[in-house]
């Protein structure tokens, strides 16, 4: 798909990786709806302003992706404003930091919230956008998962399990929605974001030194891979791993 002139929703698009994806899509000529939860409204305005300052077009759209009514309202708002929808990037996510061995420390409410946002949310967004993509005759869904969804690791068991569930969901969607709509996942390794900082400087440095490329994955690396997944019409049902070689040492 040629991105110029297309319309996209980027969930969790206000901060960190979502901001980088929103800005890179906008630089490629995409009209970007920057989705955000209520607490990130100010961050969303910053992202939209940065895109506008660079000559792009973006709007902020508030919605909790774990709520079907809010997702439907978000999609209707974007389609009503721009006449259609071509691209969905599922980047919204949440986690808690609980050591894998601390089973008692991972409570039921945290588990439910992580799965609601990380696993259910992207499916709800796909449900809402697919009819509009089908009306256009084509569409692309790109979902951010994690290396933790492919091999045990990450911030908590709930997070890793939610990302693994999301991997299978997207493979099923790719099978169900082809050939009109392509569905792929992008799985980053450890990122030097506000989440990544929670692991601590020493842990980040140990991870960097262990990687074949001796570097952590940057948000721009992941955003570039999302753009590749949008553009390449021969790729669907795939997981594009962007982890500086981390998969080779698991």
PDB file of N, CA and C in Angstrom, residues 12-95:
ATOM      1  N   UNK A  12      -2.744   4.198  21.242  1.00  0.00           N
ATOM      2  CA  UNK A  12      -1.587   4.488  22.089  1.00  0.00           C
ATOM      3  C   UNK A  12      -0.580   5.365  21.381  1.00  0.00           C
ATOM      4  N   UNK A  13      -1.075   6.216  20.484  1.00  0.00           N
ATOM      5  CA  UNK A  13      -0.188   6.978  19.605  1.00  0.00           C
ATOM      6  C   UNK A  13       0.398   8.239  20.198  1.00  0.00           C
ATOM      7  N   UNK A  14       0.087   8.535  21.460  1.00  0.00           N
ATOM      8  CA  UNK A  14       0.493   9.815  22.029  1.00  0.00           C
ATOM      9  C   UNK A  14       1.897   9.823  22.613  1.00  0.00           C
ATOM     10  N   UNK A  15       2.399   8.670  23.022  1.00  0.00           N
ATOM     11  CA  UNK A  15       3.651   8.637  23.768  1.00  0.00           C
ATOM     12  C   UNK A  15       4.578   7.547  23.245  1.00  0.00           C
ATOM     13  N   UNK A  16       5.864   7.684  23.570  1.00  0.00           N
ATOM     14  CA  UNK A  16       6.839   6.624  23.341  1.00  0.00           C
ATOM     15  C   UNK A  16       6.828   6.063  21.941  1.00  0.00           C
ATOM     16  N   UNK A  17       6.691   4.751  21.858  1.00  0.00           N
ATOM     17  CA  UNK A  17       6.681   4.070  20.569  1.00  0.00           C
ATOM     18  C   UNK A  17       5.511   4.538  19.710  1.00  0.00           C
ATOM     19  N   UNK A  18       4.339   4.711  20.305  1.00  0.00           N
ATOM     20  CA  UNK A  18       3.182   5.169  19.538  1.00  0.00           C
ATOM     21  C   UNK A  18       3.416   6.521  18.900  1.00  0.00           C
ATOM     22  N   UNK A  19       4.066   7.410  19.628  1.00  0.00           N
ATOM     23  CA  UNK A  19       4.391   8.733  19.060  1.00  0.00           C
ATOM     24  C   UNK A  19       5.340   8.590  17.877  1.00  0.00           C
ATOM     25  N   UNK A  20       6.353   7.758  18.015  1.00  0.00           N
ATOM     26  CA  UNK A  20       7.307   7.568  16.915  1.00  0.00           C
ATOM     27  C   UNK A  20       6.606   7.012  15.672  1.00  0.00           C
ATOM     28  N   UNK A  21       5.690   6.062  15.872  1.00  0.00           N
ATOM     29  CA  UNK A  21       4.946   5.488  14.748  1.00  0.00           C
ATOM     30  C   UNK A  21       4.050   6.544  14.113  1.00  0.00           C
ATOM     31  N   UNK A  22       3.344   7.300  14.942  1.00  0.00           N
ATOM     32  CA  UNK A  22       2.456   8.347  14.418  1.00  0.00           C
ATOM     33  C   UNK A  22       3.238   9.338  13.567  1.00  0.00           C
ATOM     34  N   UNK A  23       4.393   9.761  14.065  1.00  0.00           N
ATOM     35  CA  UNK A  23       5.190  10.753  13.342  1.00  0.00           C
ATOM     36  C   UNK A  23       5.769  10.188  12.053  1.00  0.00           C
ATOM     37  N   UNK A  24       6.205   8.922  12.074  1.00  0.00           N
ATOM     38  CA  UNK A  24       6.784   8.348  10.860  1.00  0.00           C
ATOM     39  C   UNK A  24       5.715   8.139   9.786  1.00  0.00           C
ATOM     40  N   UNK A  25       4.531   7.702  10.186  1.00  0.00           N
ATOM     41  CA  UNK A  25       3.445   7.570   9.216  1.00  0.00           C
ATOM     42  C   UNK A  25       3.085   8.934   8.636  1.00  0.00           C
ATOM     43  N   UNK A  26       3.005   9.942   9.486  1.00  0.00           N
ATOM     44  CA  UNK A  26       2.679  11.285   9.006  1.00  0.00           C
ATOM     45  C   UNK A  26       3.741  11.798   8.044  1.00  0.00           C
ATOM     46  N   UNK A  27       5.003  11.516   8.333  1.00  0.00           N
ATOM     47  CA  UNK A  27       6.083  11.919   7.427  1.00  0.00           C
ATOM     48  C   UNK A  27       5.947  11.261   6.060  1.00  0.00           C
ATOM     49  N   UNK A  28       5.295  10.082   6.034  1.00  0.00           N
ATOM     50  CA  UNK A  28       5.079   9.371   4.765  1.00  0.00           C
ATOM     51  C   UNK A  28       3.793   9.820   4.072  1.00  0.00           C
ATOM     52  N   UNK A  29       3.128  10.825   4.634  1.00  0.00           N
ATOM     53  CA  UNK A  29       1.944  11.371   3.993  1.00  0.00           C
ATOM     54  C   UNK A  29       0.625  10.829   4.503  1.00  0.00           C
ATOM     55  N   UNK A  30       0.656  10.049   5.584  1.00  0.00           N
ATOM     56  CA  UNK A  30      -0.565   9.477   6.147  1.00  0.00           C
ATOM     57  C   UNK A  30      -1.255  10.502   7.043  1.00  0.00           C
ATOM     58  N   UNK A  31      -2.581  10.581   6.953  1.00  0.00           N
ATOM     59  CA  UNK A  31      -3.382  11.348   7.905  1.00  0.00           C
ATOM     60  C   UNK A  31      -3.547  10.476   9.142  1.00  0.00           C
ATOM     61  N   UNK A  32      -3.096  10.955  10.298  1.00  0.00           N
ATOM     62  CA  UNK A  32      -2.995  10.109  11.485  1.00  0.00           C
ATOM     63  C   UNK A  32      -3.967  10.548  12.570  1.00  0.00           C
ATOM     64  N   UNK A  33      -4.795   9.607  13.018  1.00  0.00           N
ATOM     65  CA  UNK A  33      -5.609   9.804  14.209  1.00  0.00           C
ATOM     66  C   UNK A  33      -4.839   9.224  15.386  1.00  0.00           C
ATOM     67  N   UNK A  34      -4.412  10.088  16.276  1.00  0.00           N
ATOM     68  CA  UNK A  34      -3.586   9.705  17.424  1.00  0.00           C
ATOM     69  C   UNK A  34      -4.521   9.334  18.576  1.00  0.00           C
ATOM     70  N   UNK A  35      -4.725   8.043  18.771  1.00  0.00           N
ATOM     71  CA  UNK A  35      -5.579   7.593  19.868  1.00  0.00           C
ATOM     72  C   UNK A  35      -4.834   7.686  21.191  1.00  0.00           C
ATOM     73  N   UNK A  36      -5.577   7.996  22.241  1.00  0.00           N
ATOM     74  CA  UNK A  36      -4.982   8.077  23.572  1.00  0.00           C
ATOM     75  C   UNK A  36      -6.054   7.837  24.618  1.00  0.00           C
ATOM     76  N   UNK A  37      -5.669   7.301  25.789  1.00  0.00           N
ATOM     77  CA  UNK A  37      -6.584   7.266  26.918  1.00  0.00           C
ATOM     78  C   UNK A  37      -6.660   8.645  27.548  1.00  0.00           C
ATOM     79  N   UNK A  38      -7.649   8.865  28.378  1.00  0.00           N
ATOM     80  CA  UNK A  38      -7.860  10.192  28.961  1.00  0.00           C
ATOM     81  C   UNK A  38      -6.618  10.776  29.644  1.00  0.00           C
ATOM     82  N   UNK A  39      -5.847   9.993  30.422  1.00  0.00           N
ATOM     83  CA  UNK A  39      -4.694  10.585  31.111  1.00  0.00           C
ATOM     84  C   UNK A  39      -3.608  11.113  30.179  1.00  0.00           C
ATOM     85  N   UNK A  40      -3.601  10.671  28.929  1.00  0.00           N
ATOM     86  CA  UNK A  40      -2.550  11.083  27.991  1.00  0.00           C
ATOM     87  C   UNK A  40      -3.005  12.185  27.039  1.00  0.00           C
ATOM     88  N   UNK A  41      -4.054  12.926  27.398  1.00  0.00           N
ATOM     89  CA  UNK A  41      -4.585  13.951  26.499  1.00  0.00           C
ATOM     90  C   UNK A  41      -3.538  15.018  26.177  1.00  0.00           C
ATOM     91  N   UNK A  42      -2.793  15.455  27.175  1.00  0.00           N
ATOM     92  CA  UNK A  42      -1.770  16.473  26.929  1.00  0.00           C
ATOM     93  C   UNK A  42      -0.675  15.947  26.016  1.00  0.00           C
ATOM     94  N   UNK A  43      -0.261  14.693  26.253  1.00  0.00           N
ATOM     95  CA  UNK A  43       0.773  14.086  25.410  1.00  0.00           C
ATOM     96  C   UNK A  43       0.278  13.962  23.969  1.00  0.00           C
ATOM     97  N   UNK A  44      -1.003  13.641  23.801  1.00  0.00           N
ATOM     98  CA  UNK A  44      -1.567  13.526  22.451  1.00  0.00           C
ATOM     99  C   UNK A  44      -1.521  14.865  21.731  1.00  0.00           C
ATOM    100  N   UNK A  45      -1.820  15.936  22.456  1.00  0.00           N
ATOM    101  CA  UNK A  45      -1.760  17.264  21.836  1.00  0.00           C
ATOM    102  C   UNK A  45      -0.337  17.604  21.400  1.00  0.00           C
ATOM    103  N   UNK A  46       0.635  17.192  22.196  1.00  0.00           N
ATOM    104  CA  UNK A  46       2.037  17.416  21.821  1.00  0.00           C
ATOM    105  C   UNK A  46       2.368  16.654  20.538  1.00  0.00           C
ATOM    106  N   UNK A  47       1.953  15.398  20.460  1.00  0.00           N
ATOM    107  CA  UNK A  47       2.228  14.588  19.268  1.00  0.00           C
ATOM    108  C   UNK A  47       1.582  15.205  18.032  1.00  0.00           C
ATOM    109  N   UNK A  48       0.333  15.601  18.147  1.00  0.00           N
ATOM    110  CA  UNK A  48      -0.368  16.227  17.022  1.00  0.00           C
ATOM    111  C   UNK A  48       0.325  17.516  16.613  1.00  0.00           C
ATOM    112  N   UNK A  49       0.750  18.304  17.590  1.00  0.00           N
ATOM    113  CA  UNK A  49       1.452  19.560  17.295  1.00  0.00           C
ATOM    114  C   UNK A  49       2.777  19.304  16.584  1.00  0.00           C
ATOM    115  N   UNK A  50       3.514  18.288  17.026  1.00  0.00           N
ATOM    116  CA  UNK A  50       4.786  17.969  16.376  1.00  0.00           C
ATOM    117  C   UNK A  50       4.578  17.540  14.932  1.00  0.00           C
ATOM    118  N   UNK A  51       3.530  16.769  14.693  1.00  0.00           N
ATOM    119  CA  UNK A  51       3.221  16.342  13.326  1.00  0.00           C
ATOM    120  C   UNK A  51       2.846  17.546  12.469  1.00  0.00           C
ATOM    121  N   UNK A  52       2.016  18.432  13.007  1.00  0.00           N
ATOM    122  CA  UNK A  52       1.607  19.624  12.265  1.00  0.00           C
ATOM    123  C   UNK A  52       2.796  20.518  11.957  1.00  0.00           C
ATOM    124  N   UNK A  53       3.687  20.681  12.932  1.00  0.00           N
ATOM    125  CA  UNK A  53       4.878  21.516  12.721  1.00  0.00           C
ATOM    126  C   UNK A  53       5.767  20.969  11.613  1.00  0.00           C
ATOM    127  N   UNK A  54       5.714  19.641  11.410  1.00  0.00           N
ATOM    128  CA  UNK A  54       6.522  19.010  10.352  1.00  0.00           C
ATOM    129  C   UNK A  54       5.782  18.956   9.022  1.00  0.00           C
ATOM    130  N   UNK A  55       4.590  19.556   8.976  1.00  0.00           N
ATOM    131  CA  UNK A  55       3.840  19.616   7.718  1.00  0.00           C
ATOM    132  C   UNK A  55       2.836  18.503   7.528  1.00  0.00           C
ATOM    133  N   UNK A  56       2.614  17.684   8.567  1.00  0.00           N
ATOM    134  CA  UNK A  56       1.677  16.576   8.449  1.00  0.00           C
ATOM    135  C   UNK A  56       0.297  16.927   8.970  1.00  0.00           C
ATOM    136  N   UNK A  57      -0.600  15.942   8.884  1.00  0.00           N
ATOM    137  CA  UNK A  57      -1.978  16.112   9.326  1.00  0.00           C
ATOM    138  C   UNK A  57      -2.277  15.060  10.387  1.00  0.00           C
ATOM    139  N   UNK A  58      -2.759  15.502  11.552  1.00  0.00           N
ATOM    140  CA  UNK A  58      -3.073  14.574  12.630  1.00  0.00           C
ATOM    141  C   UNK A  58      -4.153  15.168  13.513  1.00  0.00           C
ATOM    142  N   UNK A  59      -4.904  14.282  14.153  1.00  0.00           N
ATOM    143  CA  UNK A  59      -5.891  14.684  15.157  1.00  0.00           C
ATOM    144  C   UNK A  59      -5.750  13.745  16.344  1.00  0.00           C
ATOM    145  N   UNK A  60      -6.135  14.217  17.509  1.00  0.00           N
ATOM    146  CA  UNK A  60      -6.147  13.390  18.704  1.00  0.00           C
ATOM    147  C   UNK A  60      -7.551  12.839  18.914  1.00  0.00           C
ATOM    148  N   UNK A  61      -7.631  11.540  19.258  1.00  0.00           N
ATOM    149  CA  UNK A  61      -8.921  10.894  19.468  1.00  0.00           C
ATOM    150  C   UNK A  61      -8.838  10.081  20.748  1.00  0.00           C
ATOM    151  N   UNK A  62      -9.670  10.437  21.718  1.00  0.00           N
ATOM    152  CA  UNK A  62      -9.650   9.747  23.001  1.00  0.00           C
ATOM    153  C   UNK A  62     -10.512   8.493  22.963  1.00  0.00           C
ATOM    154  N   UNK A  63      -9.997   7.387  23.481  1.00  0.00           N
ATOM    155  CA  UNK A  63     -10.766   6.152  23.636  1.00  0.00           C
ATOM    156  C   UNK A  63      -9.958   5.161  24.441  1.00  0.00           C
ATOM    157  N   UNK A  64     -10.652   4.414  25.293  1.00  0.00           N
ATOM    158  CA  UNK A  64     -10.077   3.260  25.969  1.00  0.00           C
ATOM    159  C   UNK A  64     -10.287   2.066  25.046  1.00  0.00           C
ATOM    160  N   UNK A  65      -9.212   1.488  24.545  1.00  0.00           N
ATOM    161  CA  UNK A  65      -9.347   0.438  23.531  1.00  0.00           C
ATOM    162  C   UNK A  65      -9.957  -0.839  24.078  1.00  0.00           C
ATOM    163  N   UNK A  66     -10.049  -0.959  25.396  1.00  0.00           N
ATOM    164  CA  UNK A  66     -10.674  -2.152  25.971  1.00  0.00           C
ATOM    165  C   UNK A  66     -12.196  -2.027  26.036  1.00  0.00           C
ATOM    166  N   UNK A  67     -12.734  -0.891  25.617  1.00  0.00           N
ATOM    167  CA  UNK A  67     -14.177  -0.640  25.633  1.00  0.00           C
ATOM    168  C   UNK A  67     -14.716  -0.640  24.214  1.00  0.00           C
ATOM    169  N   UNK A  68     -15.573  -1.601  23.884  1.00  0.00           N
ATOM    170  CA  UNK A  68     -16.123  -1.682  22.530  1.00  0.00           C
ATOM    171  C   UNK A  68     -16.879  -0.413  22.141  1.00  0.00           C
ATOM    172  N   UNK A  69     -17.738   0.154  23.006  1.00  0.00           N
ATOM    173  CA  UNK A  69     -18.435   1.388  22.618  1.00  0.00           C
ATOM    174  C   UNK A  69     -17.473   2.545  22.339  1.00  0.00           C
ATOM    175  N   UNK A  70     -16.416   2.676  23.143  1.00  0.00           N
ATOM    176  CA  UNK A  70     -15.463   3.762  22.909  1.00  0.00           C
ATOM    177  C   UNK A  70     -14.682   3.540  21.614  1.00  0.00           C
ATOM    178  N   UNK A  71     -14.332   2.297  21.337  1.00  0.00           N
ATOM    179  CA  UNK A  71     -13.628   1.993  20.082  1.00  0.00           C
ATOM    180  C   UNK A  71     -14.520   2.323  18.890  1.00  0.00           C
ATOM    181  N   UNK A  72     -15.772   1.915  18.945  1.00  0.00           N
ATOM    182  CA  UNK A  72     -16.700   2.188  17.839  1.00  0.00           C
ATOM    183  C   UNK A  72     -16.860   3.686  17.631  1.00  0.00           C
ATOM    184  N   UNK A  73     -16.963   4.439  18.727  1.00  0.00           N
ATOM    185  CA  UNK A  73     -17.097   5.883  18.623  1.00  0.00           C
ATOM    186  C   UNK A  73     -15.846   6.509  18.005  1.00  0.00           C
ATOM    187  N   UNK A  74     -14.683   6.032  18.406  1.00  0.00           N
ATOM    188  CA  UNK A  74     -13.428   6.529  17.844  1.00  0.00           C
ATOM    189  C   UNK A  74     -13.376   6.313  16.341  1.00  0.00           C
ATOM    190  N   UNK A  75     -13.698   5.110  15.912  1.00  0.00           N
ATOM    191  CA  UNK A  75     -13.632   4.791  14.482  1.00  0.00           C
ATOM    192  C   UNK A  75     -14.654   5.614  13.705  1.00  0.00           C
ATOM    193  N   UNK A  76     -15.850   5.746  14.234  1.00  0.00           N
ATOM    194  CA  UNK A  76     -16.870   6.558  13.558  1.00  0.00           C
ATOM    195  C   UNK A  76     -16.417   8.008  13.433  1.00  0.00           C
ATOM    196  N   UNK A  77     -15.770   8.516  14.467  1.00  0.00           N
ATOM    197  CA  UNK A  77     -15.284   9.896  14.433  1.00  0.00           C
ATOM    198  C   UNK A  77     -14.231  10.083  13.343  1.00  0.00           C
ATOM    199  N   UNK A  78     -13.299   9.136  13.243  1.00  0.00           N
ATOM    200  CA  UNK A  78     -12.236   9.251  12.239  1.00  0.00           C
ATOM    201  C   UNK A  78     -12.804   9.121  10.826  1.00  0.00           C
ATOM    202  N   UNK A  79     -13.661   8.139  10.631  1.00  0.00           N
ATOM    203  CA  UNK A  79     -14.258   7.944   9.297  1.00  0.00           C
ATOM    204  C   UNK A  79     -15.126   9.146   8.920  1.00  0.00           C
ATOM    205  N   UNK A  80     -15.856   9.681   9.887  1.00  0.00           N
ATOM    206  CA  UNK A  80     -16.676  10.852   9.617  1.00  0.00           C
ATOM    207  C   UNK A  80     -15.858  12.071   9.248  1.00  0.00           C
ATOM    208  N   UNK A  81     -14.686  12.189   9.838  1.00  0.00           N
ATOM    209  CA  UNK A  81     -13.833  13.347   9.579  1.00  0.00           C
ATOM    210  C   UNK A  81     -13.070  13.241   8.267  1.00  0.00           C
ATOM    211  N   UNK A  82     -12.643  12.017   7.908  1.00  0.00           N
ATOM    212  CA  UNK A  82     -11.737  11.867   6.774  1.00  0.00           C
ATOM    213  C   UNK A  82     -12.286  11.009   5.641  1.00  0.00           C
ATOM    214  N   UNK A  83     -13.503  10.506   5.792  1.00  0.00           N
ATOM    215  CA  UNK A  83     -14.161   9.811   4.687  1.00  0.00           C
ATOM    216  C   UNK A  83     -13.841   8.343   4.553  1.00  0.00           C
ATOM    217  N   UNK A  84     -13.017   7.812   5.413  1.00  0.00           N
ATOM    218  CA  UNK A  84     -12.674   6.394   5.340  1.00  0.00           C
ATOM    219  C   UNK A  84     -11.506   6.083   6.238  1.00  0.00           C
ATOM    220  N   UNK A  85     -11.039   4.847   6.131  1.00  0.00           N
ATOM    221  CA  UNK A  85      -9.936   4.391   6.976  1.00  0.00           C
ATOM    222  C   UNK A  85      -9.178   3.293   6.245  1.00  0.00           C
ATOM    223  N   UNK A  86      -7.846   3.401   6.267  1.00  0.00           N
ATOM    224  CA  UNK A  86      -7.011   2.464   5.511  1.00  0.00           C
ATOM    225  C   UNK A  86      -6.061   1.651   6.371  1.00  0.00           C
ATOM    226  N   UNK A  87      -5.624   2.215   7.491  1.00  0.00           N
ATOM    227  CA  UNK A  87      -4.546   1.616   8.286  1.00  0.00           C
ATOM    228  C   UNK A  87      -4.928   1.650   9.764  1.00  0.00           C
ATOM    229  N   UNK A  88      -4.718   0.539  10.439  1.00  0.00           N
ATOM    230  CA  UNK A  88      -4.833   0.478  11.897  1.00  0.00           C
ATOM    231  C   UNK A  88      -3.507  -0.004  12.451  1.00  0.00           C
ATOM    232  N   UNK A  89      -2.947   0.750  13.368  1.00  0.00           N
ATOM    233  CA  UNK A  89      -1.762   0.302  14.100  1.00  0.00           C
ATOM    234  C   UNK A  89      -2.162   0.157  15.561  1.00  0.00           C
ATOM    235  N   UNK A  90      -2.162  -1.080  16.037  1.00  0.00           N
ATOM    236  CA  UNK A  90      -2.474  -1.366  17.435  1.00  0.00           C
ATOM    237  C   UNK A  90      -1.198  -1.262  18.265  1.00  0.00           C
ATOM    238  N   UNK A  91      -1.047  -0.138  18.947  1.00  0.00           N
ATOM    239  CA  UNK A  91       0.158   0.070  19.758  1.00  0.00           C
ATOM    240  C   UNK A  91      -0.156   0.251  21.235  1.00  0.00           C
ATOM    241  N   UNK A  92      -1.421   0.493  21.565  1.00  0.00           N
ATOM    242  CA  UNK A  92      -1.787   0.693  22.971  1.00  0.00           C
ATOM    243  C   UNK A  92      -1.464  -0.554  23.780  1.00  0.00           C
ATOM    244  N   UNK A  93      -0.927  -0.355  24.947  1.00  0.00           N
ATOM    245  CA  UNK A  93      -0.588  -1.484  25.799  1.00  0.00           C
ATOM    246  C   UNK A  93      -0.420  -1.056  27.239  1.00  0.00           C
ATOM    247  N   UNK A  94      -0.452  -2.031  28.119  1.00  0.00           N
ATOM    248  CA  UNK A  94      -0.227  -1.757  29.532  1.00  0.00           C
ATOM    249  C   UNK A  94       0.466  -2.954  30.165  1.00  0.00           C
ATOM    250  N   UNK A  95       1.015  -2.753  31.338  1.00  0.00           N
ATOM    251  CA  UNK A  95       1.697  -3.841  32.031  1.00  0.00           C
ATOM    252  C   UNK A  95       1.824  -3.516  33.510  1.00  0.00           C
TER     253      UNK A  95
END
